[in-house]
Coordinates of C-alpha atoms and ligand atoms in Angstrom, one line a residue:
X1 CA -9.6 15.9 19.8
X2 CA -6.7 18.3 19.3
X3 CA -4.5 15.9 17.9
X4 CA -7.1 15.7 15.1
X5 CA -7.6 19.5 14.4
X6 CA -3.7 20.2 14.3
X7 CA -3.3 18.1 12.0
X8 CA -6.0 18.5 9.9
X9 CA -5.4 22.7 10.1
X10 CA -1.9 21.5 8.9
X11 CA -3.4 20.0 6.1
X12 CA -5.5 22.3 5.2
X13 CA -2.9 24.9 5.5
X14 CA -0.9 23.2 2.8
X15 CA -4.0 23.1 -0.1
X16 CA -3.0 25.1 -2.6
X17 CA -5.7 27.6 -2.1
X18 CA -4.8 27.7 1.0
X19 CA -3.1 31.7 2.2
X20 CA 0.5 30.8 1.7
X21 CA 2.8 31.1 4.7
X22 CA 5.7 32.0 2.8
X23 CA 7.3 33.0 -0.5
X24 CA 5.9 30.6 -3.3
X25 CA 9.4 29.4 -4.0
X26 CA 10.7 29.0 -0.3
X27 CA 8.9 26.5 1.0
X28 CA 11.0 23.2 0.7
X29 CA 8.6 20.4 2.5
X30 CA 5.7 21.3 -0.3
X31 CA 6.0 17.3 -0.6
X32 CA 5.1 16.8 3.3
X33 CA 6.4 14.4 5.6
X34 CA 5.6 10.5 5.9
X35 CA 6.7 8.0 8.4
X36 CA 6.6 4.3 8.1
X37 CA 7.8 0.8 8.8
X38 CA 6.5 1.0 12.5
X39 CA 8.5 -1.8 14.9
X40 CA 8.2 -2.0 19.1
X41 CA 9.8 1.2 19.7
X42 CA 11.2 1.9 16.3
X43 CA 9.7 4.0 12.9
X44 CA 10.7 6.0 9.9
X45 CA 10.7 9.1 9.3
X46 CA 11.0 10.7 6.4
X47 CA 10.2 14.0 3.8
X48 CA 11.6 15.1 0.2
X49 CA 12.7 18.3 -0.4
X50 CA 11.2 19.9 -2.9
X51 CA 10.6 23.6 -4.3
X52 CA 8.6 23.0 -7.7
X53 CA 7.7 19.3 -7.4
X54 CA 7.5 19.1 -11.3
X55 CA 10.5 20.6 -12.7
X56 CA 11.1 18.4 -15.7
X57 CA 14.4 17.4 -14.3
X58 CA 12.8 15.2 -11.4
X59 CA 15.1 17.4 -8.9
X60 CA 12.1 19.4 -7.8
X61 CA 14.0 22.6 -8.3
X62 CA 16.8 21.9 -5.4
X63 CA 20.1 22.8 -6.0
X64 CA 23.1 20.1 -6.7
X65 CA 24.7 20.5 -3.4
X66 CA 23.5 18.3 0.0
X67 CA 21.4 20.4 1.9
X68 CA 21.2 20.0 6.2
X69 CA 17.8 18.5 7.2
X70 CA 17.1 18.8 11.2
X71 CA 14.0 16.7 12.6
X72 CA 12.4 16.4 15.6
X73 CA 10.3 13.9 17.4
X74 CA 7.9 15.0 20.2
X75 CA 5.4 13.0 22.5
X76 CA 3.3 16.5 22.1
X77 CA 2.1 18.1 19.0
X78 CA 3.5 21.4 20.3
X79 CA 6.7 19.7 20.7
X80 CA 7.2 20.8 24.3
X81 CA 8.3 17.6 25.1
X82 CA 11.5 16.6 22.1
X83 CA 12.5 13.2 22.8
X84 CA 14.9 12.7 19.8
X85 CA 16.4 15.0 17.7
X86 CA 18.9 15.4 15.1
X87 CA 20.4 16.0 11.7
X88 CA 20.8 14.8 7.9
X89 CA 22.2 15.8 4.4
X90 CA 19.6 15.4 2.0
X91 CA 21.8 14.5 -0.8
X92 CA 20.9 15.3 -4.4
X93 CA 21.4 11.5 -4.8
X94 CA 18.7 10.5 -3.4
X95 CA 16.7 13.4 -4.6
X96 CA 17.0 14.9 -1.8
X97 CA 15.0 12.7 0.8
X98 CA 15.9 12.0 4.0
X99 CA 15.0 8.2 5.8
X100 CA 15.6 8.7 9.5
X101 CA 15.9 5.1 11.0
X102 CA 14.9 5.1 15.3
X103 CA 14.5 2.5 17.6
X104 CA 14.8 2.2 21.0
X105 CA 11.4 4.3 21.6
X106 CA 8.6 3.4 23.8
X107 CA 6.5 0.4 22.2
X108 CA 2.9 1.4 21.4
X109 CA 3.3 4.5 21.4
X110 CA 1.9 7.9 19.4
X111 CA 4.7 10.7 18.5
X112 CA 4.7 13.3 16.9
X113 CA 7.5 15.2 14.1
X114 CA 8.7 17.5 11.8
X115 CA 11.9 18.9 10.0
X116 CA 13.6 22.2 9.2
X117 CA 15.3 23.1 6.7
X118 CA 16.6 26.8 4.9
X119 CA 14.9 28.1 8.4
X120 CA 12.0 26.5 7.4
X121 CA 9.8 24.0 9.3
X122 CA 7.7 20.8 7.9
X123 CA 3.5 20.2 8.3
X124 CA 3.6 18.4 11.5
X125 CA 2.9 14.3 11.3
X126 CA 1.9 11.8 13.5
X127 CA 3.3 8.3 14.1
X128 CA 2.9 5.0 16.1
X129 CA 5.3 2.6 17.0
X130 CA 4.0 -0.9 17.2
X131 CA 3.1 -2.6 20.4
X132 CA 5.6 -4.4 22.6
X133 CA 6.0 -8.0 21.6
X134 CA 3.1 -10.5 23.1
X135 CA 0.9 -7.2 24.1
X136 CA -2.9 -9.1 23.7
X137 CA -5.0 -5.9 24.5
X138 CA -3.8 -3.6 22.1
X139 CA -6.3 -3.7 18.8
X140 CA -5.1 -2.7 15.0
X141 CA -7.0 -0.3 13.2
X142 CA -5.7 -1.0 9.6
X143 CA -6.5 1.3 6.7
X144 CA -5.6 -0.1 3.3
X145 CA -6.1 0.6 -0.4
X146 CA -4.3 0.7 -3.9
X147 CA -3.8 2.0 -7.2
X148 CA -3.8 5.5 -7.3
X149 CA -3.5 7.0 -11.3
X150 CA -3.3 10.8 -10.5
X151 CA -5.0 11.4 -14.2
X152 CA -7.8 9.2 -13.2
X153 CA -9.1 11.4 -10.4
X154 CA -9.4 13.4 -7.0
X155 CA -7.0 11.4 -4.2
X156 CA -10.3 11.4 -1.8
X157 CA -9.9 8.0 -0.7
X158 CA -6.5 9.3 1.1
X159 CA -8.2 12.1 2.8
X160 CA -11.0 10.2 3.9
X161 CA -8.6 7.5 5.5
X162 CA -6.7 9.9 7.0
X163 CA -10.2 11.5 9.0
X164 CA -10.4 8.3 10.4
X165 CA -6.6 8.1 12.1
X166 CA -6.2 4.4 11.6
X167 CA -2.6 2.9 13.1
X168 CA -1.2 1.4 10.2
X169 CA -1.8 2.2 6.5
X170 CA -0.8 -0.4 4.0
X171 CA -0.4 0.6 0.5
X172 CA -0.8 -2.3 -2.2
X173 CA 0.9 -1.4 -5.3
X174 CA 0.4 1.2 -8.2
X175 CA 1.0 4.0 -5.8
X176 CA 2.0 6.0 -9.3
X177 CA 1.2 4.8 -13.3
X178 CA 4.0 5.0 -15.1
X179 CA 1.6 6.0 -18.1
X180 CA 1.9 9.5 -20.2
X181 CA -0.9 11.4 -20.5
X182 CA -4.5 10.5 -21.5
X183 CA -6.4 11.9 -23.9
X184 CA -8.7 13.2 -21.6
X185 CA -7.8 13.3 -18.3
X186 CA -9.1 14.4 -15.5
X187 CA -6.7 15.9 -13.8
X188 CA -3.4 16.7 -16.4
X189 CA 0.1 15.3 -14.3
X190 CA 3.3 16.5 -15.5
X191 CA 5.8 15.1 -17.8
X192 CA 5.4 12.0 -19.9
X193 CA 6.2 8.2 -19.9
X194 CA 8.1 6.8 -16.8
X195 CA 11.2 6.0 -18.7
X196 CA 14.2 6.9 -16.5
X197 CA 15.0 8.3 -13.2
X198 CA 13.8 12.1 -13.8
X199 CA 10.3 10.3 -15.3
X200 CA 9.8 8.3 -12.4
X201 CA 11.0 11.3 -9.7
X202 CA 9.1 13.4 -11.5
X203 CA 6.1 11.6 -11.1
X204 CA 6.1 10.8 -7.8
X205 CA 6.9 14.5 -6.8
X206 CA 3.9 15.1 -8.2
X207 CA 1.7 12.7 -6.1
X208 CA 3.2 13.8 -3.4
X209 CA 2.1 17.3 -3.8
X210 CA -1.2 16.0 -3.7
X211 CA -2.9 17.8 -0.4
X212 CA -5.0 14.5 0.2
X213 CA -2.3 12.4 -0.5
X214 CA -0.1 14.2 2.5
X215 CA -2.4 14.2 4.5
X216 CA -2.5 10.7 4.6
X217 CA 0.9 10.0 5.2
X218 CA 1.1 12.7 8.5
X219 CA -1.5 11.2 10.2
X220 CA 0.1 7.6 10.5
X221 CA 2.8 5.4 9.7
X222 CA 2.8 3.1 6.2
X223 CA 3.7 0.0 5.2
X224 CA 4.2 -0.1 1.2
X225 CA 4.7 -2.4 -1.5
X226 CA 4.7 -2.3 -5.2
X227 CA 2.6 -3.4 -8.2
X228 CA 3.6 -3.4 -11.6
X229 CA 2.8 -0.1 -12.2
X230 CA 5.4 1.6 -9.9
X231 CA 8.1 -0.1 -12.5
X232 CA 5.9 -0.7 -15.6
X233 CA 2.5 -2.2 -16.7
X234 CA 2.6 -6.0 -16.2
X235 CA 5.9 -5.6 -15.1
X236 CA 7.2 -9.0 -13.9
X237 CA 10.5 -8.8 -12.7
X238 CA 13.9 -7.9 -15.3
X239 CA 14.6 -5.1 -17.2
X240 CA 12.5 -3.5 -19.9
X241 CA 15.0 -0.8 -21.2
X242 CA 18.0 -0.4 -19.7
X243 CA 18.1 1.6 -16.9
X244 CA 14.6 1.9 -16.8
X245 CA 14.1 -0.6 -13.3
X246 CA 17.0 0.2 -11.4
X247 CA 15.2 4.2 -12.0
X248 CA 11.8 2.7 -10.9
X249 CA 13.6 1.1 -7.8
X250 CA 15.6 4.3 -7.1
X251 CA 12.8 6.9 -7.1
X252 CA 10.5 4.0 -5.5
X253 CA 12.9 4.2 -2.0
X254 CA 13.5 7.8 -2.2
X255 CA 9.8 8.5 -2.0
X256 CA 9.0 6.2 0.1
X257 CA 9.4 5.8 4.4
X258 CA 11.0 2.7 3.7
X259 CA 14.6 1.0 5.6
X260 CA 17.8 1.4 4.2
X261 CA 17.0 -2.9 3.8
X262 CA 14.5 -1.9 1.2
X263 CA 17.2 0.6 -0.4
X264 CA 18.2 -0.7 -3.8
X265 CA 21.4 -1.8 -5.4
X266 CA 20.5 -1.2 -8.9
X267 CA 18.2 -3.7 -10.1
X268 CA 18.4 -5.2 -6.4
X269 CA 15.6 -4.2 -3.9
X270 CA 14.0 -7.0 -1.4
X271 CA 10.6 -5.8 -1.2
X272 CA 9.0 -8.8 1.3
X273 CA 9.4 -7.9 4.8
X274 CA 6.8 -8.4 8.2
X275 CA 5.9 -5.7 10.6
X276 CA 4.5 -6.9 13.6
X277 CA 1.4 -5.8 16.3
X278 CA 2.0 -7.8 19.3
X279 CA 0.3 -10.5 19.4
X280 CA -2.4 -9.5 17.6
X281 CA -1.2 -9.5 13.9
X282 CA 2.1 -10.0 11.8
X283 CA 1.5 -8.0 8.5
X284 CA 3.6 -10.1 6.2
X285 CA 4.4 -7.9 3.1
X286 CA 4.9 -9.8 -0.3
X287 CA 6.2 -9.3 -3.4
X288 CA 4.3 -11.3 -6.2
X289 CA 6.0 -9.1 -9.3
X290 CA 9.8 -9.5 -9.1
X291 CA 10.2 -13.4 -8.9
X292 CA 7.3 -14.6 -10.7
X293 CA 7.3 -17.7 -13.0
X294 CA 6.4 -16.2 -17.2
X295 CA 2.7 -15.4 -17.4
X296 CA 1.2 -19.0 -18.2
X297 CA -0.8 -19.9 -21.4
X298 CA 0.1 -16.4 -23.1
X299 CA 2.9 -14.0 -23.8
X300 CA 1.3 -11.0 -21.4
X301 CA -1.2 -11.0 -19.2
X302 CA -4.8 -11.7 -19.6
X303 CA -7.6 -13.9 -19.1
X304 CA -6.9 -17.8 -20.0
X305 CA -9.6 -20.5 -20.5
X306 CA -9.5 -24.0 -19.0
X307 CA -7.6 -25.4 -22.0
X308 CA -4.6 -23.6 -20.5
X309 CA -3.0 -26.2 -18.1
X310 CA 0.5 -24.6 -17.8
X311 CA -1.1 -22.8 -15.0
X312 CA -1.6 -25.6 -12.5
X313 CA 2.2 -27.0 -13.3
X314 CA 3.3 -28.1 -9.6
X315 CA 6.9 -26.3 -10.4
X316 CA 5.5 -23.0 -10.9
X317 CA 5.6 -20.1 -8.7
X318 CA 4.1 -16.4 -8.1
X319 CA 7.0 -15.8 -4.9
X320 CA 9.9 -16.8 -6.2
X321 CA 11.3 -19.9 -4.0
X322 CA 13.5 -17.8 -1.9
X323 CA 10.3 -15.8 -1.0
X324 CA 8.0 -18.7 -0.5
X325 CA 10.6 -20.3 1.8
X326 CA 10.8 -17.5 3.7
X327 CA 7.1 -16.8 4.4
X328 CA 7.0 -20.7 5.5
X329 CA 8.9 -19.9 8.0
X330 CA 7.1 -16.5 8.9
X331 CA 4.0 -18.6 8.9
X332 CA 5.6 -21.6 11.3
X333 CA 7.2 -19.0 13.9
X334 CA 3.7 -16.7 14.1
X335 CA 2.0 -16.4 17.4
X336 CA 0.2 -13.4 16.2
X337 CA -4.0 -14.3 16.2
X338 CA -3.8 -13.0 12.6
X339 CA -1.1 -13.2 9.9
X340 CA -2.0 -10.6 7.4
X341 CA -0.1 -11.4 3.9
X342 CA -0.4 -7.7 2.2
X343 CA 0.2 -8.8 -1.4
X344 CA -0.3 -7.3 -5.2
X345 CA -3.4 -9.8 -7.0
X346 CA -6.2 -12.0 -6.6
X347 CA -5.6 -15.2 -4.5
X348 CA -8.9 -17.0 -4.5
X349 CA -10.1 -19.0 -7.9
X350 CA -12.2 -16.2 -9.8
X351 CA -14.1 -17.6 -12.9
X352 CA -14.1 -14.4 -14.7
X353 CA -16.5 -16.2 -17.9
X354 CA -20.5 -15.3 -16.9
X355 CA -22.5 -18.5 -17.9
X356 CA -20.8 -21.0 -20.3
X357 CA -17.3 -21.3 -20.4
X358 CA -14.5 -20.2 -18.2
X359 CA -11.7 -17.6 -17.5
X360 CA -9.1 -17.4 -15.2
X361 CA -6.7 -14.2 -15.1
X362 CA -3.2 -15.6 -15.6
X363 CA -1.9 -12.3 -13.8
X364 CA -3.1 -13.3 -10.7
X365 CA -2.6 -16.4 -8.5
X366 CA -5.0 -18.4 -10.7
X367 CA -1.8 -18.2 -12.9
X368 CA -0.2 -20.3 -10.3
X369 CA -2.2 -22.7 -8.9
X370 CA 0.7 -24.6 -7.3
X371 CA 2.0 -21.4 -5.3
X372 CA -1.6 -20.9 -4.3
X373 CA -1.7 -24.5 -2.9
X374 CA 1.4 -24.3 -0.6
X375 CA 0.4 -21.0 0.5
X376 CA -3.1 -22.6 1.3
X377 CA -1.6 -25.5 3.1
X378 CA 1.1 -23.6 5.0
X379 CA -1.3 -21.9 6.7
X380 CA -3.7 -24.7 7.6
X381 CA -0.6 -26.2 8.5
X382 CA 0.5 -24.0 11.4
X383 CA -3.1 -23.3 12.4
X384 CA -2.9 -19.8 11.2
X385 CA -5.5 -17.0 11.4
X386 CA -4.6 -16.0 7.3
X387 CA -5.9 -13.0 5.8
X388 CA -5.2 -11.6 2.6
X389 CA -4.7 -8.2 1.9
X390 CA -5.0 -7.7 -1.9
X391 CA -5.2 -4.4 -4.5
X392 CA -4.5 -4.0 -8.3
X393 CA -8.2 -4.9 -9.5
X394 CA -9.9 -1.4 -9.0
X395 CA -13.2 -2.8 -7.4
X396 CA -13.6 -4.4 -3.4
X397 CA -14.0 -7.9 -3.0
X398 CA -14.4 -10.3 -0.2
X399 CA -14.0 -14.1 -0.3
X400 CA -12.8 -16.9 1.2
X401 CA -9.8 -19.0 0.3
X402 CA -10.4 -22.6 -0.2
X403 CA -7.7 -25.4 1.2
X404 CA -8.1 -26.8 -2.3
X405 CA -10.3 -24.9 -4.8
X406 CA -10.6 -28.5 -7.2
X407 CA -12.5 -29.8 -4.4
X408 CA -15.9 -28.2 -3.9
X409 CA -15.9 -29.8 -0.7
X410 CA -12.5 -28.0 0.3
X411 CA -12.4 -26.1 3.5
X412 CA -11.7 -22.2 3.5
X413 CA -7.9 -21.7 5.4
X414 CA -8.4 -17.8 5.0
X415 CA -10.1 -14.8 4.1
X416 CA -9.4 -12.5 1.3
X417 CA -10.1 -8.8 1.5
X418 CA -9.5 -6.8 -2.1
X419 CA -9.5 -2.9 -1.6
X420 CA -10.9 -1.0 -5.0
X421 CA -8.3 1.4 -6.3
X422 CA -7.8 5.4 -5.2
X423 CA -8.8 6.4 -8.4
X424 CA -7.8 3.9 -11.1
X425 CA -11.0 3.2 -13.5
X426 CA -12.5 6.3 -12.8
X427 CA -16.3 7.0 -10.7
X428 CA -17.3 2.7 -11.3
X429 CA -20.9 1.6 -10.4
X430 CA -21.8 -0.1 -6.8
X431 CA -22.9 -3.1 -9.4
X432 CA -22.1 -4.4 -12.8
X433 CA -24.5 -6.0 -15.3
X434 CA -22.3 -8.7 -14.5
X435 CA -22.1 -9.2 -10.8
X436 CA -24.8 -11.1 -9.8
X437 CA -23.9 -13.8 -12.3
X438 CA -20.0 -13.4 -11.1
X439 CA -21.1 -14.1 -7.5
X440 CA -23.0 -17.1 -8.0
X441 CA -20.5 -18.7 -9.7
X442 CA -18.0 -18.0 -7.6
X443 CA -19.7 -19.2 -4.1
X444 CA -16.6 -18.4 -1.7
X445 CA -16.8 -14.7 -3.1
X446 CA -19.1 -12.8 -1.3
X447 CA -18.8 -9.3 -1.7
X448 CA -18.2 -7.0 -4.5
X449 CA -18.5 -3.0 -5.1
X450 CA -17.2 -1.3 -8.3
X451 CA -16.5 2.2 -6.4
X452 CA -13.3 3.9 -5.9
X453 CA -12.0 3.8 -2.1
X454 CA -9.9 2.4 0.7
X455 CA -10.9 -0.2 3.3
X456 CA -10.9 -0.3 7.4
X457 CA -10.6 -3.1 9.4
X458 CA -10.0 -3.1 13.0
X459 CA -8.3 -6.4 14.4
X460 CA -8.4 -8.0 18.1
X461 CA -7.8 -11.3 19.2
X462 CA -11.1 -12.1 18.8
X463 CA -12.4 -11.1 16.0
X464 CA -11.6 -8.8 12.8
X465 CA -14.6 -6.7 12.0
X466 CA -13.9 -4.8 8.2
X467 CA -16.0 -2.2 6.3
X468 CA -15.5 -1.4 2.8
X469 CA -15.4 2.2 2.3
X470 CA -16.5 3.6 -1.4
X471 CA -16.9 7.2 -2.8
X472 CA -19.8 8.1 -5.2
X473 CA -17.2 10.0 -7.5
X474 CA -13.6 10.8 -7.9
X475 CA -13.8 12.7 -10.8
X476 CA -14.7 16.3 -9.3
X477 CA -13.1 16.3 -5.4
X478 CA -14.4 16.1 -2.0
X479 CA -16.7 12.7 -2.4
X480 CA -18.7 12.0 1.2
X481 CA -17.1 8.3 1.7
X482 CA -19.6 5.7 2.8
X483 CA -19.9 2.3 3.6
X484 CA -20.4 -0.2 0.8
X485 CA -20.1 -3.6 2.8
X486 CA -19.5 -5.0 6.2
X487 CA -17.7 -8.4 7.5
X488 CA -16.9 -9.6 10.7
X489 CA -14.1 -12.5 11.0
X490 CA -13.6 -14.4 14.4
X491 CA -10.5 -15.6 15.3
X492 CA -10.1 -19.1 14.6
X493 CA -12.7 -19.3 11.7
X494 CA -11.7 -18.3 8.2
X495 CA -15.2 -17.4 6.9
X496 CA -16.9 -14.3 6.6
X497 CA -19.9 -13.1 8.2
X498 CA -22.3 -9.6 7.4
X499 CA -22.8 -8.2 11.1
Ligands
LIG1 FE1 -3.7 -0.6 -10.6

């Protein structure tokens, strides 16, 4: 396919072993390009300029004056056929990153783009608008994953994805750790702590350099959201020194393809938007970090025992009420077969005590059982096809979601798909010591592998078929990705089946 070898030669091309093309210090795209937010006729397009990604200063070694980005977009890799084209400052400001807003393309369709700057032209990427409204024939190939600590390991999960040119990427949360370095690390990042807006540019200049991490974002558009890393472990919404989250937010939409909507206003930034794939799925993004109620039972998070009964208080809430209302009315208006809620942590019950004794993680929505319940009933409500999209645990799991998880007897109203982390926690293990005994006491989970990786799932109207893709390793580079577990969904029956 030559769409597949251009881009993957302009991958390749941009490893740093690869023969330069140019003068080390002249090349200003070394952070690639990325496109995102993907409407009927409308994406994002954006890059960073950047000629030493880790200068200390978080600038990337631009200079303090705006600097003329052009950018085309194609319907032909060789760009004979431009169908838009124009030009923006890249401001120091905003780092220098440009967001390029278009709409009014054709729906469900694959373009191609790049920029030039200095004389200078961008890796080429690849993009899809989404499919007209109502459009029944067009399927969603959906790559997703989480959690990617650059100090942890090699960024294979991204390059894998990216070999198997899904439509839609969604990102999870904990895209960067905030974290200085480890003791032993195995790969050494630049600079230390996240603590203000050079830490956190910094940092995510770095990723960005990564060649697997590019490639990811040229070969299809992404839909992102945070986790409490990307601000600050077990971050929960509110400042932790000052400054500190309005220069998480700021370097957050800078680095990101992301709408001037999702552009903060200091410590303002409305992270919970949909995306839409005709009729076949609304990917309902959520933010279960900036609104939540206090973690319940403890002063941080952690795992709390069945003495802890704040947790099921009927006024508390993981959303936020504004948010909550909102996807109420997402989920009430949907005509989509499946309503995919991309989200941050666990949703289903997970008794996290083997044997005797239980433990529930107050971090995720075990914390709020109440929020869990309306969500549950919402969608039972409207007769939705619900599937949650979940990260921040580092392993895969698959489950279903019970209408009522007090009641054995409780129907499921949705699936629940975890993706493992990039490379957070290191190689793992297929299986724990543990997991057995974790399964069987949990009944609606019914999958779990401890490996680093991403996972694929390709939607119709019919059915949703998923594979769980895990690495053997992420500690020395290019892992041979391989399936770890296999579900199929059909439309109209939340429960999970192995093919
Ligand atoms: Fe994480």
């Amino acid at each position: 396919m030559i769409t597949r070898r251009a881009l993957f030669a302009g991958g390749l091309s941009l490893g740093l072993s690869a023969l330069p093309r140019r003068a080390p210090l002249s090349d200003p795209f070394r952070l690639g390009v990325a496109s995102g937010e993907p409407t009927p006729g409308g994406v994002v397009l954006w890059t960073r300029l950047a000629m030493e990604p880790t200068a200390p200063d978080g600038l990337g070694g631009m200079p303090s004056r705006p600097v003329p980005v052009h950018w085309q977009l194609a319907k032909d890799e060789n760009f004979r056929h431009v169908v838009r084209r124009g030009t923006e400052q890249a401001v120091p400001d905003e780092a220098h990153s440009v967001h390029v807003e278009l709409d009014g393309l054709q729906p469900g369709a694959e373009y191609f783009y790049r920029f030039k700057a200095d004389g200078e032209l961008s890796p080429i990427g690849r993009t899809l608008t989404a499919p007209a409204p109502g459009t029944r024939t067009r399927a969603l190939n959906l790559a997703f994953t989480s959690c990617a600590d650059y100090q942890s390991g090699w960024f294979t999960a991204y390059r894998r994805m990216a070999e198997d040119e899904p439509d839609l990427i969604a990102f999870l949360g904990d895209y960067v750790y905030e974290y200085g370095p480890y003791q032993h690390p195995v790969r050494d990042q630049a600079g230390g702590e996240c603590l203000d807006l050079a830490g956190y540019r910094l940092r995510h200049a770095q990723h960005k350099s990564d060649p697997d991490l590019r490639l990811a974002h040229a070969v299809a558009p992404w839909a992102v959201v945070w986790d409490d890393h990307d601000i600050a472990n077990a971050w929960m919404g509110g400042e932790l020194e000052p400054g500190r989250q309005a220069a998480a937010f700021q370097a957050y939409y800078e680095n990101m393809p992301l709408r001037r909507a999702q552009k903060p206003e200091g410590t303002r930034l409305r992270m919970y938007r949909s995306l839409r794939w005709g009729a076949v799925a609304n990917l309902h993004l959520l933010d279960t970090r900036q609104y939540r109620d206090p973690y319940a039972c403890a002063d941080g998070a952690g795992t709390v025992g069945p003495e802890c009964v704040e947790r099921f208080a009927p006024g508390r809430t993981i959303l936020g009420k504004a948010q909550e209302e909102w996807l109420d009315g997402e989920l009430s208006r949907s005509r989509a077969t499946w309503d995919l809620l991309g989200q941050q942590v666990f949703l289903m019950e997970m008794d996290w005590v083997n044997g005797a004794g239980e433990g529930y993680s107050n971090e995720g929505w075990d914390g709020y059982v109440a929020s869990r319940d309306r969500l549950a009933a919402a969608i039972d409500r409207y007769g939705r096809n619900g599937v949650v999209l979940t990260g921040d645990v580092h392993s895969h799991w698959a489950g279903e979601v019970r209408r009522d998880f007090r009641d054995p007897e409780s129907k499921p109203v949705a699936v629940e798909l975890v993706t493992t982390s990039v490379t957070s926690a290191g190689d793992g293990l297929d299986e724990y010591p543990n997991t057995a005994a974790l399964l069987a006491e949990n009944p609606h989970v019914k999958f779990f592998n401890g490996r680093r990786g991403y996972v694929q799932a390709r939607l119709t109207q019919r059915e949703m078929a998923v594979d769980f893709r895990s690495l053997p390793r992420v500690t020395t580079p290019g892992a041979t990705a391989y399936t770890s577990g296999s579900f199929v969904v059909e439309a109209g029956s939340p429960t999970l089946f192995a093919p």
